[in-house]
CSV table of N, CA and C in Angstrom, one decimal:
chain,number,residue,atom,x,y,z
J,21,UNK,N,-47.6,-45.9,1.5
J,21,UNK,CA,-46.9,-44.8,2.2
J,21,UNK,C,-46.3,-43.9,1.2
J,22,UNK,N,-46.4,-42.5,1.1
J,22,UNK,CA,-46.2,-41.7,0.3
J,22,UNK,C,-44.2,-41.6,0.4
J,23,UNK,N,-43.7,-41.2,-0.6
J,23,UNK,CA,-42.5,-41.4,-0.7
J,23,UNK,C,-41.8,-40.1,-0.5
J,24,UNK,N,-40.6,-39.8,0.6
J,24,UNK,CA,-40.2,-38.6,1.3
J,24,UNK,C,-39.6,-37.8,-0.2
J,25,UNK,N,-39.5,-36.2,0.0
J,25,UNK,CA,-39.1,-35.5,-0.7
J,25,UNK,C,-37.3,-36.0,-0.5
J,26,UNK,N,-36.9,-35.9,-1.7
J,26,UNK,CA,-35.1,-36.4,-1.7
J,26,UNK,C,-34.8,-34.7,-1.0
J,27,UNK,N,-33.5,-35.4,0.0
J,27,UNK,CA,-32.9,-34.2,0.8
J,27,UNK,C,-32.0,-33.3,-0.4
J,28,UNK,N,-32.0,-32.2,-0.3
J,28,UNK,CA,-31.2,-31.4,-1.1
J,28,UNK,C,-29.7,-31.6,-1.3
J,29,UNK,N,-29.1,-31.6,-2.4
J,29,UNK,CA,-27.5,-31.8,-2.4
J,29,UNK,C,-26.8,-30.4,-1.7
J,30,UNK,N,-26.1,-30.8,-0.9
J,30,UNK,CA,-25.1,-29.2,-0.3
J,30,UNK,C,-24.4,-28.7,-1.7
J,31,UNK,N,-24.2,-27.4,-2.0
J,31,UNK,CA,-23.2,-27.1,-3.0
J,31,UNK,C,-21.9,-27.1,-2.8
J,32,UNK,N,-21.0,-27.4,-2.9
J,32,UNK,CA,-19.6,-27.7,-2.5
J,32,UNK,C,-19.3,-26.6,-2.0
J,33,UNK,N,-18.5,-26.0,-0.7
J,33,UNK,CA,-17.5,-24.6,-0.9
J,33,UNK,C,-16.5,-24.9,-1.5
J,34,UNK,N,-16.7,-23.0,-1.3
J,34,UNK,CA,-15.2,-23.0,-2.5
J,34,UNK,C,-14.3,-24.1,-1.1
J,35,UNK,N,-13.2,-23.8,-2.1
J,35,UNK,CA,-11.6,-24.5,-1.3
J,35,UNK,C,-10.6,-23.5,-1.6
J,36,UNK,N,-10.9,-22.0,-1.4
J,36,UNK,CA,-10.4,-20.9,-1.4
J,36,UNK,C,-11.0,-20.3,-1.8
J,37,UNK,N,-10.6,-19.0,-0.6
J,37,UNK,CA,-11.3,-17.7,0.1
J,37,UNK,C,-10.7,-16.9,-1.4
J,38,UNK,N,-12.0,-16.1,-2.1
J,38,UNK,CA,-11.0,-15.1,-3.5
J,38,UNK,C,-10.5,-14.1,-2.7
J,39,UNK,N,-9.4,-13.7,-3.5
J,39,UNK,CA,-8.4,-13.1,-2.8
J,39,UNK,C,-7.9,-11.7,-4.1
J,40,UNK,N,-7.8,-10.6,-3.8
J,40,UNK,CA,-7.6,-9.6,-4.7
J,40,UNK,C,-6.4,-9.3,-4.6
J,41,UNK,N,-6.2,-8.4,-5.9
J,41,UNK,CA,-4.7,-8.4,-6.7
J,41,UNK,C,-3.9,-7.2,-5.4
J,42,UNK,N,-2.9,-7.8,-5.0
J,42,UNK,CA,-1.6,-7.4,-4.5
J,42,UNK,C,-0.6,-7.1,-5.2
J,43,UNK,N,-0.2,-5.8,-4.0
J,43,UNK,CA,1.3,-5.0,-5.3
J,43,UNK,C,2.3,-6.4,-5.1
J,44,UNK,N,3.3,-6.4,-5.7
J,44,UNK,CA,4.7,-7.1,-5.7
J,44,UNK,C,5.8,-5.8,-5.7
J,45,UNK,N,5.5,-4.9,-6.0
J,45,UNK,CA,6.7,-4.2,-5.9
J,45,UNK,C,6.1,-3.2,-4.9
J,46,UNK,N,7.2,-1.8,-4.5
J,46,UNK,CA,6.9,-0.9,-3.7
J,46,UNK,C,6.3,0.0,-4.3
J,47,UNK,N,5.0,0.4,-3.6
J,47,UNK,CA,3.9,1.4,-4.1
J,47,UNK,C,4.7,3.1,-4.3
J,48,UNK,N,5.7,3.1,-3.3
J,48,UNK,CA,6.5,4.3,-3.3
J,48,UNK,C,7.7,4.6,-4.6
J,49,UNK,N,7.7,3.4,-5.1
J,49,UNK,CA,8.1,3.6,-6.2
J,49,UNK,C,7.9,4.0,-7.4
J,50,UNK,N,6.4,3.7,-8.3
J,50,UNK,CA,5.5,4.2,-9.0
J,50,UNK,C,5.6,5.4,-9.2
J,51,UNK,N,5.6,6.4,-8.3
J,51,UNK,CA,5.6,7.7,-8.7
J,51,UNK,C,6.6,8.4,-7.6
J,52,UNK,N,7.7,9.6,-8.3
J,52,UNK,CA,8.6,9.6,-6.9
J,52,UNK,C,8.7,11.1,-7.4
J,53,UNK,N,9.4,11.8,-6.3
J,53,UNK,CA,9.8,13.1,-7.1
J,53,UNK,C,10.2,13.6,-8.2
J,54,UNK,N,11.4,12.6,-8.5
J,54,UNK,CA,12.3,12.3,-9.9
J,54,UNK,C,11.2,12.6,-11.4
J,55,UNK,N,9.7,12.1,-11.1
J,55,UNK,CA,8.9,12.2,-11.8
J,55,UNK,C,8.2,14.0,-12.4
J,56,UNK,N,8.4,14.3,-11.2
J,56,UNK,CA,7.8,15.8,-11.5
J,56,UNK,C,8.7,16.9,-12.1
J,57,UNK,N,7.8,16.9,-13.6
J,57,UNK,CA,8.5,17.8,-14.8
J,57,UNK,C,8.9,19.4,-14.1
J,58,UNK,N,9.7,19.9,-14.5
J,58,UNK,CA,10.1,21.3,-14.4
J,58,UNK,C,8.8,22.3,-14.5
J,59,UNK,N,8.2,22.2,-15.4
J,59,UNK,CA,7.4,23.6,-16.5
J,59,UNK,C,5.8,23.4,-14.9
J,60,UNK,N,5.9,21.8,-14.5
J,60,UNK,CA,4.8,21.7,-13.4
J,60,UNK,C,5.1,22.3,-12.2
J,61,UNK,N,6.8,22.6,-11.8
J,61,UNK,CA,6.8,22.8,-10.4
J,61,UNK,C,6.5,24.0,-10.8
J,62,UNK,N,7.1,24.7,-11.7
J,62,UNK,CA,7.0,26.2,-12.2
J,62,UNK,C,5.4,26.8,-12.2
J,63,UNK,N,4.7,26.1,-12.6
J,63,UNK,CA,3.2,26.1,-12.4
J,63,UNK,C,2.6,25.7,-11.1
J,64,UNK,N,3.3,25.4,-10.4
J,64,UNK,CA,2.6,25.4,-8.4
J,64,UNK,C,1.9,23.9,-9.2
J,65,UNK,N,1.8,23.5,-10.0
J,65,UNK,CA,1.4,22.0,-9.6
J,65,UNK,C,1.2,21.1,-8.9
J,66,UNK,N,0.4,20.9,-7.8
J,66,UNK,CA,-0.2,19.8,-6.9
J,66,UNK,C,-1.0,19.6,-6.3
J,67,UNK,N,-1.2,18.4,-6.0
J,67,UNK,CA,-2.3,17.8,-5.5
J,67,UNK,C,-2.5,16.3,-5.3
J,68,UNK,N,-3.7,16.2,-4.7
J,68,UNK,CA,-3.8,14.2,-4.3
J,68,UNK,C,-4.7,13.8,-5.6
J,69,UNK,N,-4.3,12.6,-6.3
J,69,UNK,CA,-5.1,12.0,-8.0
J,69,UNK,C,-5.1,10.7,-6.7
J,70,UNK,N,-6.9,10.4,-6.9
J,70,UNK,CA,-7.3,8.9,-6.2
J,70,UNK,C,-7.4,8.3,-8.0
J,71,UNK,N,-6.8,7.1,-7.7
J,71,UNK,CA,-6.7,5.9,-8.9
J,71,UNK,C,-7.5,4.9,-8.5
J,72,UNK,N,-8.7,4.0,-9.9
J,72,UNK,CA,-8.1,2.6,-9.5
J,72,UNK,C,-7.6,2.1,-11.3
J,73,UNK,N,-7.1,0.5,-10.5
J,73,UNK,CA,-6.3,0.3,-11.6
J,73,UNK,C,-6.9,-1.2,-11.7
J,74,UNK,N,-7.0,-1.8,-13.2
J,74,UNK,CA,-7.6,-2.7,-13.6
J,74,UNK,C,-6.7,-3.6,-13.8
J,75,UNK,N,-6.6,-4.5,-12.9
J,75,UNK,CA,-5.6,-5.7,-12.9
J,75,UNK,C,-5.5,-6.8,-13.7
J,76,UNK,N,-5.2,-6.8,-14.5
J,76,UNK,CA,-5.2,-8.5,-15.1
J,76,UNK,C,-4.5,-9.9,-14.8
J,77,UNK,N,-5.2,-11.2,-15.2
J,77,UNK,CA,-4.4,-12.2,-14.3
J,77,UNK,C,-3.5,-12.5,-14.8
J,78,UNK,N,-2.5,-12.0,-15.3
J,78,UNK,CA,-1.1,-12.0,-15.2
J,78,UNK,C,-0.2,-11.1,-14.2
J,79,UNK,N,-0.6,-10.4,-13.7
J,79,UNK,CA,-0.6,-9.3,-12.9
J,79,UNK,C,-0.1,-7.8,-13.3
J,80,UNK,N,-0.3,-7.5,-14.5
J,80,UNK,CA,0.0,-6.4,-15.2
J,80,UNK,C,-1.4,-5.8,-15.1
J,81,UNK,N,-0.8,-3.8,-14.9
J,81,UNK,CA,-2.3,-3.0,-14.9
J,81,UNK,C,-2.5,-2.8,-16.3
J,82,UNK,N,-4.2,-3.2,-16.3
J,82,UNK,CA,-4.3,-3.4,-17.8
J,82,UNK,C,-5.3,-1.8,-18.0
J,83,UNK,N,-5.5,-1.0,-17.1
J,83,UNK,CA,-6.3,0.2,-17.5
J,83,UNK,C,-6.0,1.3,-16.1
J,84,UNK,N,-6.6,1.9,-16.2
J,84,UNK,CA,-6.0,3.1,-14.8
J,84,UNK,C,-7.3,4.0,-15.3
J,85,UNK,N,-8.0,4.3,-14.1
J,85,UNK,CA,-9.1,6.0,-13.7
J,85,UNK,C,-8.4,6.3,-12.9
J,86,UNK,N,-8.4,7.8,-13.1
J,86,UNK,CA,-8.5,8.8,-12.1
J,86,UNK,C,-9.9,8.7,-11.5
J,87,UNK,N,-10.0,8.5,-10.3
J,87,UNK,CA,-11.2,8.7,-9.7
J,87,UNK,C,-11.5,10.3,-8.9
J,88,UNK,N,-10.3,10.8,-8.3
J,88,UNK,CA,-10.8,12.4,-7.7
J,88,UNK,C,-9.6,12.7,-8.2
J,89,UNK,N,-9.6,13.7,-8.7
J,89,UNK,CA,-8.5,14.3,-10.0
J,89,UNK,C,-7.7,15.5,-9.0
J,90,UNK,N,-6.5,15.8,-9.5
J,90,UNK,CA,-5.5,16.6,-8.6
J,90,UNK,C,-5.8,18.2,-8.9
J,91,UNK,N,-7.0,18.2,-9.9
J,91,UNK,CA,-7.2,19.6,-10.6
J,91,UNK,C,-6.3,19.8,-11.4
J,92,UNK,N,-5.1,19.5,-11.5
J,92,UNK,CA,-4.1,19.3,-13.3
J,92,UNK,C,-4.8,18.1,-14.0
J,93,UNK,N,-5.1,18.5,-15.1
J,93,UNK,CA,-4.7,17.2,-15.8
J,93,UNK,C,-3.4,16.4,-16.6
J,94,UNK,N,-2.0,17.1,-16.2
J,94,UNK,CA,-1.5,16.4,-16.5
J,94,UNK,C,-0.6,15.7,-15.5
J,95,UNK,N,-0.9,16.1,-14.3
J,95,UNK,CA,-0.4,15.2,-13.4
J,95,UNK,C,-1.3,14.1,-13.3
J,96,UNK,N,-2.7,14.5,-13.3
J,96,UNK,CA,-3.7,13.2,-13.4
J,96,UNK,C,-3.7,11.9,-14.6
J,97,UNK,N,-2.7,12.3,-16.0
J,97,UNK,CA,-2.2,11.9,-16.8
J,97,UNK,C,-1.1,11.2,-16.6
J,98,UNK,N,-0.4,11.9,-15.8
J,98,UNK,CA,1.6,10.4,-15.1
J,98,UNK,C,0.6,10.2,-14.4
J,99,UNK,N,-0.2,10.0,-13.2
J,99,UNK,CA,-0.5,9.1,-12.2
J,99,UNK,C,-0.6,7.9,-13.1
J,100,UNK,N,-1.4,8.0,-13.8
J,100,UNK,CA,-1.9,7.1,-14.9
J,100,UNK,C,-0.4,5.9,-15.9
J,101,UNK,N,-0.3,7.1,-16.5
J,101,UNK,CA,1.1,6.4,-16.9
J,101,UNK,C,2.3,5.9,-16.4
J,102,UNK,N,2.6,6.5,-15.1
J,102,UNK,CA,3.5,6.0,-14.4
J,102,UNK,C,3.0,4.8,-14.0
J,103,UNK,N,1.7,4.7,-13.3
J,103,UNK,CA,1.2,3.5,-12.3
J,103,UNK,C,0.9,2.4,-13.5
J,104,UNK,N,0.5,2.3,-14.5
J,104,UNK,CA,0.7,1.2,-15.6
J,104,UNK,C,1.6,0.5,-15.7
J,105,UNK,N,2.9,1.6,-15.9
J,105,UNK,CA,4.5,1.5,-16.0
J,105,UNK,C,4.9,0.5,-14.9
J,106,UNK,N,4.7,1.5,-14.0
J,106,UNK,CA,5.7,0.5,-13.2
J,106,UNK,C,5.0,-0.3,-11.9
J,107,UNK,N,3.5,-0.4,-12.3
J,107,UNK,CA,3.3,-1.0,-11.2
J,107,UNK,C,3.0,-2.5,-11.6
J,108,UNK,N,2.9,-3.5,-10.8
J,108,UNK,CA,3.2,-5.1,-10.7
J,108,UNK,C,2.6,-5.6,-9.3
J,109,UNK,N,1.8,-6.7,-10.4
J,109,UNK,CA,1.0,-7.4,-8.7
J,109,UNK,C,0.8,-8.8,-8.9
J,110,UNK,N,0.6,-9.2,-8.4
J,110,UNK,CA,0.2,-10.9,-7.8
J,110,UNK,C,-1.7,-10.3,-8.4
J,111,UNK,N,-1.7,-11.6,-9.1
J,111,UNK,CA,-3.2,-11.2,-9.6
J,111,UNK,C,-4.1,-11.8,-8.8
J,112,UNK,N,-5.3,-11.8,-8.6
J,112,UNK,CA,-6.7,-12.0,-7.8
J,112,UNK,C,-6.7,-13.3,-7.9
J,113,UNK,N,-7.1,-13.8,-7.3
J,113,UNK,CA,-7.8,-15.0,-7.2
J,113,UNK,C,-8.9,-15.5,-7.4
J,114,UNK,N,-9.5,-16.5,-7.9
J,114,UNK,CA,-11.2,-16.3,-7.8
J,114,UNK,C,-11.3,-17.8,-6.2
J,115,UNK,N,-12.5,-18.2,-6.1
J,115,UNK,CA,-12.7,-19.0,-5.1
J,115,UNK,C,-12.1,-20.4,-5.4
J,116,UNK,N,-11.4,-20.4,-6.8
J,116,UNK,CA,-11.3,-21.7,-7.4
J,116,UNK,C,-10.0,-21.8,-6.6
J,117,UNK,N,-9.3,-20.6,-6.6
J,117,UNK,CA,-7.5,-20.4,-6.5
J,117,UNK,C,-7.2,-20.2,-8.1
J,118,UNK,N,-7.8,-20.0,-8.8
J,118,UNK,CA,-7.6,-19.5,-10.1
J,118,UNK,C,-7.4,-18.0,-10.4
J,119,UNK,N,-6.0,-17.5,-11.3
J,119,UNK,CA,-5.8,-16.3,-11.1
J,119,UNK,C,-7.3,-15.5,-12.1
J,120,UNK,N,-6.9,-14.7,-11.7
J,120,UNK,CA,-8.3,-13.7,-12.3
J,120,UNK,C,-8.3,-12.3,-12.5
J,121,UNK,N,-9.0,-11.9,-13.2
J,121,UNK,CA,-8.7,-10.2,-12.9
J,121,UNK,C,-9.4,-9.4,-11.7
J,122,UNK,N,-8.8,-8.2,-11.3
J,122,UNK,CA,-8.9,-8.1,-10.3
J,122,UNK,C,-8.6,-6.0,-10.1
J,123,UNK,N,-9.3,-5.3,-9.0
J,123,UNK,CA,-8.5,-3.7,-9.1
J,123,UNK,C,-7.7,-3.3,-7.4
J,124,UNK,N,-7.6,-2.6,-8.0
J,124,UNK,CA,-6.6,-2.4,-6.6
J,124,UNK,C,-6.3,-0.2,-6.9
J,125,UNK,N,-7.0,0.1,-5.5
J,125,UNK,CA,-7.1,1.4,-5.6
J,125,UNK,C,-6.4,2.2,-4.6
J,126,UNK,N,-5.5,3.0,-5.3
J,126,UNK,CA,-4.9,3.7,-4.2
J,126,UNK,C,-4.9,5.1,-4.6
J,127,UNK,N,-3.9,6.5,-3.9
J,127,UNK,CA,-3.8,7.6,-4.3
J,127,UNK,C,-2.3,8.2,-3.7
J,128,UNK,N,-2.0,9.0,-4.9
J,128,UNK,CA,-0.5,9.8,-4.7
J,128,UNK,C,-0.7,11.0,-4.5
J,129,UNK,N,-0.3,11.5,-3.6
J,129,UNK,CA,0.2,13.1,-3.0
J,129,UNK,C,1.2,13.6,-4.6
J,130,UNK,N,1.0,14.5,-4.8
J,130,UNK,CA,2.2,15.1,-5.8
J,130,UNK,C,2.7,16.5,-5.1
J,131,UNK,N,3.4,16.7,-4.6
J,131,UNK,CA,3.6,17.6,-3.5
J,131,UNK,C,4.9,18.3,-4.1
J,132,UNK,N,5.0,19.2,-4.3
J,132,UNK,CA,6.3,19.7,-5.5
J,132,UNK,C,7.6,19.5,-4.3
J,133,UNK,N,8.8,19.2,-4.7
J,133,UNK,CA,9.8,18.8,-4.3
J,133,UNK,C,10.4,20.0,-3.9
J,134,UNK,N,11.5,19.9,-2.5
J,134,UNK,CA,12.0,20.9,-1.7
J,134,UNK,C,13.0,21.3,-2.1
């Protein structure tokens, strides 16, 4: 009698769902009016800068794009700097529960102050 093919091993699932990098602090904080230089308001300066930011698993941003630019580049330049500065996250997860690198993309209004 011919001998059955061996059944296939299942691959294990994970034992956690990966999970991407979250802020820890307030996103409204990162960039505030306090930020916007004089010589900019004086120049009508504004607009919306879309970011993403390159997370590392310690949860520090380890790089920042502008992805749709405010038409300044030096406000497109603080988004950048500021959001490195002062932004802070809970790093990614991989399926292990192992932290990991990770991006997390948002965008700031720079709206000159009243």
């Amino acid at each position: 009698m011919p001998s059955a093919a061996p059944e296939p091993i299942p691959s294990p699932s994970p034992s956690f769902d990966p999970v991407g990098a979250a802020p820890r602090n307030d996103q409204t904080q990162w960039i505030t009016t306090a930020d916007y230089r004089t010589s900019w308001i004086r120049r009508g300066y504004e607009g919306t800068a879309n970011f993403r930011l390159e997370i590392a698993a310690n949860g520090r941003v380890s790089d920042c794009t502008v992805t749709k630019s405010t038409g300044h580049s030096a406000l497109d330049k603080a988004t950048c700097d500021l959001a490195k500065k002062r932004a802070r996250f809970e790093a990614a997860r991989d399926s292990s529960g192992d932290k990991t690198t990770g991006t997390f993309s948002s965008a700031i209004r720079w709206q000159i102050p009243e």
